[in-house]
Amino acid sequence: MKKLQNIPEPSLRRLVRYYHLIKGLEADNNETVSSSWIALQLGLESIQVRKDIQYTGIAGKPKSGYNISELKNAIENTMNWNNYHDAVLAGTGKLGKSLLMYDSFKNYGMNFAVAFDTDPSIIGTEINGIKILPIDKLSNLVKRMHIHIGVLTVPAIVAQEVTDMMVEGGIKAIWNFASYQIKVPENVYIVHAQFSQSLALLTNKLPQLK
Amino acid sequence: MKKLQNIPEPSLRRLVRYYHLIKGLEADNNETVSSSWIALQLGLESIQVRKDIQYTGIAGKPKSGYNISELKNAIENTMNWNNYHDAVLAGTGKLGKSLLMYDSFKNYGMNFAVAFDTDPSIIGTEINGIKILPIDKLSNLVKRMHIHIGVLTVPAIVAQEVTDMMVEGGIKAIWNFASYQIKVPENVYIVHAQFSQSLALLTNKLPQLK
């Protein structure tokens, strides 16, 4: 397999769109798909589609295009979705709870091993089979279980404190939903998943749309 | 005020990060902030920060930088967050319900006026004060209420059908959480908010992080 390159964020986001698109095709028993067809469906340029797919290490054939199952596998490999990695979630409020309830993360490389909160009334209970433990156990447990992914769904006011606990425990990647600019050492990677970021893309366009 | 430009998506996403960062500063009674300080906090280049902020139509002063409340207002204006726009949500499953429960969307320009589902056991009930109506009323109601934002949290298999209902009713912007590549006419704008897209940014990096 090709060595992993550093794929730009917009290409990663588009590759996920191609993935969902071709999963529909696979269900229809198609065998191949062309970059121009993908481009047409998603309102992109074919050259862009080909360039993005190149990052996954596979090439299309001049006439027929890409083999669909090969392309699907290549995207899954690129995203590391062919197996899943344990994660912890901190903050089991409305959003945290709904993420714990969402069973499809395993298809996208992530499995919740355990969750943490401060509320004594829910500590010791389970959400969707995932145990809720007291937050002061986070660092130790994460270290002991060798977990590298942390999902942050705590209120902004405690976001940095909980981030520090995650880093202390050896978390290497944080999926941050808290509306706070958490700081981490250089070797820790943050993905900003706040609704406000995604919603801004929409509300910014509103005046042009009416 | 300056005419709105078409701001690139990465700049919009970063502007939201600056916004959350300076909101913290405002609470600390600071009056100004420099592009280099923002850059340092977020691991970016100052020139990038200045370029992004330029899109909002304000300029910093050579020594002191930006006035914080002016910058905050400029970002809110750019995102159209200074007032809110009515939206409908379709699909009140786990995710849809948790979005309806989230009260902070009004701070980010959006207000749920009404929600739709097909499940007779919840039609007629309310979630967080928001009425759930039968999905076949969507087009008419959206048209009658002049609502232009649709939030799509339905299963992939009905995503296109519900999208068509939204478009029929005059929806101009769709915030899509369904793992399906919905198609819309050219004058309708889609923001892809699937968890899988954001999670891909994280899982793709995992091999480099250990």
Coordinates of C-alpha atoms in Angstrom, one line a residue:
Chain A
M1 CA 0.0 0.0 0.0
K2 CA 1.1 3.6 -0.7
K3 CA 2.5 5.6 2.1
L4 CA -0.1 8.0 3.7
Q5 CA 0.2 11.5 2.4
N6 CA -1.1 14.6 4.2
I7 CA -4.4 15.0 2.5
P8 CA -5.9 18.5 2.5
E9 CA -9.1 18.9 4.6
P10 CA -11.3 19.9 1.6
S11 CA -10.2 16.8 -0.2
L12 CA -11.0 14.6 2.8
R13 CA -14.4 16.2 3.1
R14 CA -15.1 15.6 -0.6
L15 CA -13.9 12.0 -0.4
V16 CA -16.5 11.3 2.2
R17 CA -19.1 12.7 -0.2
Y18 CA -17.9 10.4 -3.0
Y19 CA -18.0 7.5 -0.5
H20 CA -21.7 8.1 0.3
L21 CA -22.4 8.5 -3.3
I22 CA -20.8 5.3 -4.5
K23 CA -22.3 3.3 -1.6
G24 CA -25.6 4.0 -3.2
L25 CA -24.3 2.7 -6.6
E26 CA -22.9 -0.5 -5.1
A27 CA -26.4 -1.3 -3.8
D28 CA -27.6 -0.9 -7.4
N29 CA -25.1 -3.5 -8.6
N30 CA -23.0 -1.2 -10.7
E31 CA -19.3 -2.1 -11.2
T32 CA -17.6 1.0 -12.3
V33 CA -18.0 4.8 -11.9
S34 CA -16.3 7.7 -13.7
S35 CA -14.9 10.8 -12.3
S36 CA -17.1 12.8 -14.6
W37 CA -20.2 11.2 -13.3
I38 CA -19.2 11.8 -9.7
A39 CA -18.4 15.4 -10.6
L40 CA -21.8 15.9 -12.3
Q41 CA -23.7 14.5 -9.3
L42 CA -21.9 16.7 -6.9
G43 CA -21.5 19.9 -8.9
L44 CA -17.7 19.6 -9.0
E45 CA -15.1 19.5 -11.8
S46 CA -13.9 16.0 -12.9
I47 CA -10.3 17.1 -12.5
Q48 CA -11.0 17.9 -8.9
V49 CA -12.6 14.5 -8.3
R50 CA -9.6 12.7 -10.0
K51 CA -7.1 14.6 -7.9
D52 CA -8.9 13.8 -4.7
I53 CA -9.2 10.1 -5.5
Q54 CA -5.5 10.1 -6.4
Y55 CA -4.8 10.7 -2.7
T56 CA -6.3 7.3 -1.9
G57 CA -3.7 5.6 -4.1
I58 CA -5.9 4.2 -6.8
A59 CA -6.2 5.1 -10.4
G60 CA -9.2 5.0 -12.8
K61 CA -9.1 3.4 -16.3
P62 CA -9.4 5.8 -19.2
K63 CA -12.8 4.5 -20.5
S64 CA -14.5 2.7 -17.7
G65 CA -13.3 4.8 -14.7
Y66 CA -13.0 3.4 -11.2
N67 CA -14.0 0.0 -10.0
I68 CA -16.6 0.8 -7.3
S69 CA -15.6 -1.7 -4.7
E70 CA -12.0 -0.8 -5.1
L71 CA -12.7 2.9 -4.7
K72 CA -14.9 2.2 -1.7
N73 CA -12.1 0.2 -0.1
A74 CA -9.5 2.8 -1.0
I75 CA -11.5 5.6 0.7
E76 CA -12.1 3.3 3.8
N77 CA -8.4 2.7 4.0
T78 CA -7.6 6.3 3.7
M79 CA -9.9 7.2 6.5
N80 CA -8.9 4.2 8.6
W81 CA -12.5 3.0 8.6
N82 CA -11.8 -0.7 8.0
N83 CA -11.3 -1.2 11.7
Y84 CA -12.3 0.9 14.7
H85 CA -10.4 2.6 17.4
D86 CA -11.6 3.0 21.0
A87 CA -12.6 6.5 22.1
V88 CA -13.8 8.2 25.3
L89 CA -16.5 10.8 25.5
A90 CA -16.5 13.5 28.2
G91 CA -19.8 15.3 28.9
T92 CA -23.0 13.3 28.7
G93 CA -25.4 16.2 28.3
K94 CA -27.9 16.3 25.4
L95 CA -25.3 16.3 22.6
G96 CA -22.9 13.8 24.3
K97 CA -25.8 11.5 25.0
S98 CA -27.0 11.6 21.4
L99 CA -23.5 10.8 20.2
L100 CA -23.3 7.8 22.5
M101 CA -26.7 6.6 21.2
Y102 CA -25.5 6.8 17.5
D103 CA -24.4 3.3 16.6
S104 CA -22.9 4.1 13.2
F105 CA -19.6 5.5 14.4
K106 CA -18.1 2.0 14.2
N107 CA -18.5 2.3 10.4
Y108 CA -16.4 5.5 10.6
G109 CA -13.5 4.1 12.6
M110 CA -14.6 4.9 16.1
N111 CA -16.0 3.0 19.1
F112 CA -17.0 4.5 22.4
A113 CA -15.3 2.4 25.2
V114 CA -16.4 4.5 28.1
A115 CA -17.9 8.0 28.9
F116 CA -17.3 10.5 31.7
D117 CA -19.4 13.1 33.5
T118 CA -19.5 14.9 36.8
D119 CA -23.2 14.4 37.6
P120 CA -23.5 11.9 40.5
S121 CA -27.1 11.0 39.4
I122 CA -25.8 9.4 36.1
I123 CA -22.4 8.2 37.2
G124 CA -22.4 4.4 37.3
T125 CA -25.3 4.2 34.8
E126 CA -25.0 3.2 31.1
I127 CA -26.0 4.9 27.9
N128 CA -26.5 2.5 25.0
G129 CA -24.3 0.0 26.9
I130 CA -21.5 2.5 27.5
K131 CA -20.6 3.0 31.2
I132 CA -20.6 6.5 32.6
L133 CA -17.7 7.1 35.0
P134 CA -16.6 10.1 37.2
I135 CA -14.5 12.6 35.3
D136 CA -11.6 12.4 37.8
K137 CA -11.0 8.8 36.6
L138 CA -10.5 10.0 33.0
S139 CA -6.7 10.4 32.9
N140 CA -5.9 7.1 34.6
L141 CA -8.4 5.0 32.7
V142 CA -7.4 6.4 29.3
K143 CA -3.8 5.7 30.1
R144 CA -4.5 2.2 31.3
M145 CA -6.7 1.3 28.3
H146 CA -4.3 3.0 25.8
I147 CA -7.2 5.0 24.3
H148 CA -6.1 7.8 21.9
I149 CA -9.3 9.5 20.8
G150 CA -11.3 11.9 23.0
V151 CA -14.7 13.4 22.2
L152 CA -15.3 16.6 24.0
T153 CA -19.0 17.5 24.6
V154 CA -18.6 19.4 27.9
P155 CA -19.7 23.0 28.5
A156 CA -17.2 25.7 27.3
I157 CA -16.4 26.7 30.8
V158 CA -14.8 23.4 31.7
A159 CA -13.5 22.5 28.2
Q160 CA -9.9 23.3 28.8
E161 CA -9.8 21.5 32.2
V162 CA -11.2 18.3 30.6
T163 CA -8.9 18.7 27.6
D164 CA -5.9 18.8 30.0
M165 CA -7.2 15.5 31.6
M166 CA -7.4 13.9 28.2
V167 CA -3.9 15.0 27.2
E168 CA -2.6 13.9 30.6
G169 CA -4.0 10.4 29.9
G170 CA -2.3 10.2 26.5
I171 CA -5.2 11.2 24.2
K172 CA -3.7 12.1 20.7
A173 CA -6.8 13.3 18.8
I174 CA -9.7 15.3 20.2
W175 CA -13.0 15.7 18.4
N176 CA -14.2 19.0 19.9
F177 CA -17.8 20.0 20.0
A178 CA -17.3 22.5 22.8
S179 CA -17.6 26.2 21.8
Y180 CA -14.2 26.9 23.2
Q181 CA -10.8 27.2 21.7
I182 CA -9.0 24.4 23.6
K183 CA -5.2 24.4 23.8
V184 CA -3.2 21.3 23.4
P185 CA 0.5 20.4 23.0
E186 CA 1.8 20.2 19.4
N187 CA 1.6 16.4 19.2
V188 CA -2.2 16.4 19.9
Y189 CA -4.5 16.8 16.9
I190 CA -7.9 18.7 17.2
V191 CA -10.8 18.5 14.9
H192 CA -13.3 21.3 15.3
A193 CA -16.7 19.8 15.1
Q194 CA -18.8 22.7 16.6
F195 CA -22.3 23.1 15.1
S196 CA -21.6 26.8 14.9
Q197 CA -18.8 26.3 12.4
S198 CA -20.9 24.3 10.1
L199 CA -23.9 26.5 10.6
A200 CA -21.8 29.6 9.7
L201 CA -21.3 28.2 6.2
L202 CA -25.1 28.3 5.8
T203 CA -26.1 31.5 7.6
N204 CA -23.3 33.4 5.8
K205 CA -25.0 32.6 2.5
L206 CA -28.5 33.5 3.5
P207 CA -28.5 37.1 2.0
Q208 CA -27.5 35.7 -1.4
L209 CA -30.2 33.0 -1.4
K210 CA -33.4 35.0 -1.1
Chain B
M1 CA -21.5 48.5 5.3
K2 CA -19.4 46.7 2.8
K3 CA -21.0 44.5 0.2
L4 CA -20.9 40.8 1.1
Q5 CA -18.1 38.9 -0.6
N6 CA -18.0 35.2 -1.3
I7 CA -15.9 34.1 1.6
P8 CA -14.0 30.7 1.2
E9 CA -15.2 27.9 3.5
P10 CA -11.9 27.5 5.4
S11 CA -11.9 31.3 6.2
L12 CA -15.5 31.1 7.4
R13 CA -14.6 28.1 9.6
R14 CA -11.5 29.9 11.0
L15 CA -13.6 33.1 11.6
V16 CA -15.9 31.1 13.9
R17 CA -12.8 29.9 15.8
Y18 CA -11.6 33.6 16.2
Y19 CA -15.1 34.4 17.4
H20 CA -15.1 31.8 20.2
L21 CA -11.6 32.9 21.1
I22 CA -12.4 36.6 21.4
K23 CA -15.7 36.0 23.3
G24 CA -13.5 34.6 26.1
L25 CA -11.3 37.8 26.0
E26 CA -14.4 40.0 26.1
A27 CA -15.4 38.3 29.4
D28 CA -11.9 39.2 30.7
N29 CA -12.5 43.0 30.0
N30 CA -9.8 43.2 27.3
E31 CA -10.4 45.9 24.7
T32 CA -8.1 45.0 21.8
V33 CA -6.6 41.9 20.3
S34 CA -3.8 41.5 17.7
S35 CA -3.8 39.1 14.7
S36 CA -0.4 37.7 16.0
W37 CA -2.0 36.8 19.3
I38 CA -4.9 35.1 17.7
A39 CA -2.5 33.3 15.3
L40 CA -0.4 32.1 18.3
Q41 CA -3.4 30.8 20.2
L42 CA -4.7 28.8 17.2
G43 CA -1.4 27.7 15.7
L44 CA -1.9 29.8 12.5
E45 CA 0.0 32.4 10.7
S46 CA -0.8 36.1 11.5
I47 CA -1.1 36.9 7.8
Q48 CA -3.8 34.2 7.5
V49 CA -5.7 35.7 10.4
R50 CA -5.5 39.2 9.0
K51 CA -6.7 38.0 5.6
D52 CA -9.6 36.1 7.1
I53 CA -10.7 39.1 9.2
Q54 CA -10.4 41.4 6.1
Y55 CA -13.4 39.5 4.7
T56 CA -15.5 40.9 7.6
G57 CA -14.8 44.4 6.4
I58 CA -12.9 45.7 9.4
A59 CA -9.2 46.6 9.7
G60 CA -6.8 46.4 12.7
K61 CA -4.6 49.3 13.8
P62 CA -0.8 48.8 13.4
K63 CA 0.1 48.7 17.1
S64 CA -3.0 47.8 19.1
G65 CA -4.7 45.5 16.6
Y66 CA -8.5 45.0 16.5
N67 CA -11.1 46.4 18.9
I68 CA -12.6 43.3 20.3
S69 CA -16.2 44.2 20.4
E70 CA -15.9 45.6 16.8
L71 CA -14.4 42.4 15.6
K72 CA -17.0 40.3 17.4
N73 CA -19.8 42.4 15.8
A74 CA -18.1 42.2 12.4
I75 CA -18.0 38.4 12.5
E76 CA -21.6 38.3 13.7
N77 CA -22.6 40.5 10.8
T78 CA -20.7 38.3 8.4
M79 CA -22.4 35.2 9.6
N80 CA -25.8 36.9 9.9
W81 CA -25.9 36.0 13.6
N82 CA -27.2 39.3 14.8
N83 CA -30.8 38.2 14.1
Y84 CA -32.2 34.8 13.6
H85 CA -34.0 33.1 10.7
D86 CA -36.8 30.5 11.0
A87 CA -35.9 26.9 10.1
V88 CA -37.7 23.6 9.8
L89 CA -36.3 20.3 10.9
A90 CA -37.3 17.0 9.2
G91 CA -36.7 13.7 11.1
T92 CA -37.0 13.8 14.9
G93 CA -34.9 10.7 15.6
K94 CA -32.0 10.8 18.1
L95 CA -30.0 13.4 16.3
G96 CA -33.0 15.5 15.2
K97 CA -34.3 15.5 18.7
S98 CA -31.0 16.6 20.2
L99 CA -30.8 19.5 17.7
L100 CA -34.3 20.6 18.7
M101 CA -33.2 20.5 22.3
Y102 CA -30.2 22.6 21.7
D103 CA -31.2 26.2 22.6
S104 CA -28.1 28.0 21.4
F105 CA -28.8 27.9 17.6
K106 CA -30.5 31.3 18.0
N107 CA -27.1 32.7 18.8
Y108 CA -26.0 31.4 15.5
G109 CA -28.7 32.8 13.3
M110 CA -31.3 30.0 13.4
N111 CA -34.6 29.3 15.1
F112 CA -36.6 26.1 14.8
A113 CA -40.2 27.2 13.9
V114 CA -41.6 23.6 13.5
A115 CA -40.4 20.0 13.0
F116 CA -41.7 17.1 10.9
D117 CA -41.8 13.4 11.2
T118 CA -43.7 10.3 10.0
D119 CA -44.1 8.6 13.3
P120 CA -47.8 8.9 14.4
S121 CA -46.9 8.4 18.0
I122 CA -45.0 11.7 18.2
I123 CA -46.9 13.8 15.6
G124 CA -48.8 16.5 17.5
T125 CA -46.4 16.4 20.4
E126 CA -43.7 19.0 21.1
I127 CA -40.0 18.8 21.7
N128 CA -38.6 21.8 23.6
G129 CA -41.7 23.7 22.7
I130 CA -41.4 22.9 19.0
K131 CA -44.4 21.3 17.4
I132 CA -44.0 18.0 15.5
L133 CA -46.2 17.8 12.4
P134 CA -46.7 15.1 9.7
I135 CA -44.2 15.2 7.0
D136 CA -46.8 15.6 4.2
K137 CA -47.6 19.0 5.5
L138 CA -44.0 20.2 5.1
S139 CA -44.1 21.8 1.6
N140 CA -47.3 23.7 2.2
L141 CA -46.4 25.0 5.6
V142 CA -42.9 26.0 4.6
K143 CA -44.4 27.9 1.7
R144 CA -47.0 29.6 3.8
M145 CA -44.5 30.5 6.6
H146 CA -41.9 31.7 4.1
I147 CA -39.2 29.6 5.7
H148 CA -36.0 29.3 3.8
I149 CA -33.8 27.0 6.0
G150 CA -34.3 23.2 6.2
V151 CA -32.4 20.9 8.6
L152 CA -32.3 17.3 7.3
T153 CA -32.0 14.6 9.9
V154 CA -33.9 11.8 8.2
P155 CA -32.5 8.3 7.4
A156 CA -30.5 8.1 4.1
I157 CA -33.2 6.1 2.4
V158 CA -35.8 9.0 2.5
A159 CA -33.3 11.8 2.3
Q160 CA -34.0 12.7 -1.4
E161 CA -37.7 12.5 -1.0
V162 CA -37.8 14.9 2.0
T163 CA -35.3 17.2 0.2
D164 CA -37.7 17.4 -2.7
M165 CA -40.5 18.4 -0.3
M166 CA -38.3 21.1 1.1
V167 CA -37.3 22.5 -2.3
E168 CA -41.0 22.3 -3.4
G169 CA -41.9 24.5 -0.4
G170 CA -39.2 27.1 -1.2
I171 CA -36.4 26.1 1.1
K172 CA -33.2 27.8 -0.1
A173 CA -30.6 26.4 2.2
I174 CA -30.3 22.8 3.6
W175 CA -28.2 21.8 6.5
N176 CA -27.8 18.1 5.7
F177 CA -26.9 15.5 8.4
A178 CA -28.2 12.5 6.4
S179 CA -25.5 10.2 5.0
Y180 CA -26.8 10.7 1.5
Q181 CA -25.8 12.8 -1.4
I182 CA -29.0 14.8 -1.9
K183 CA -29.6 16.6 -5.2
V184 CA -31.1 20.0 -5.4
P185 CA -31.7 22.7 -8.1
E186 CA -28.8 25.1 -8.6
N187 CA -30.4 27.9 -6.6
V188 CA -30.5 25.8 -3.4
Y189 CA -27.5 25.7 -1.2
I190 CA -26.4 22.6 0.8
V191 CA -24.1 22.5 3.8
H192 CA -22.8 19.0 4.5
A193 CA -22.9 18.5 8.2
Q194 CA -22.5 14.7 8.4
F195 CA -20.6 13.5 11.4
S196 CA -18.7 11.1 9.0
Q197 CA -17.2 14.1 7.2
S198 CA -15.8 15.7 10.4
L199 CA -14.8 12.4 11.8
A200 CA -12.8 11.5 8.7
L201 CA -10.6 14.4 9.4
L202 CA -9.7 12.8 12.7
T203 CA -9.5 9.1 11.7
N204 CA -7.4 9.9 8.6
K205 CA -4.7 11.3 11.0
L206 CA -4.6 8.4 13.5
P207 CA -1.6 6.5 12.0
Q208 CA 0.5 9.7 12.2
L209 CA -0.4 10.3 15.8
K210 CA 0.6 7.2 17.7

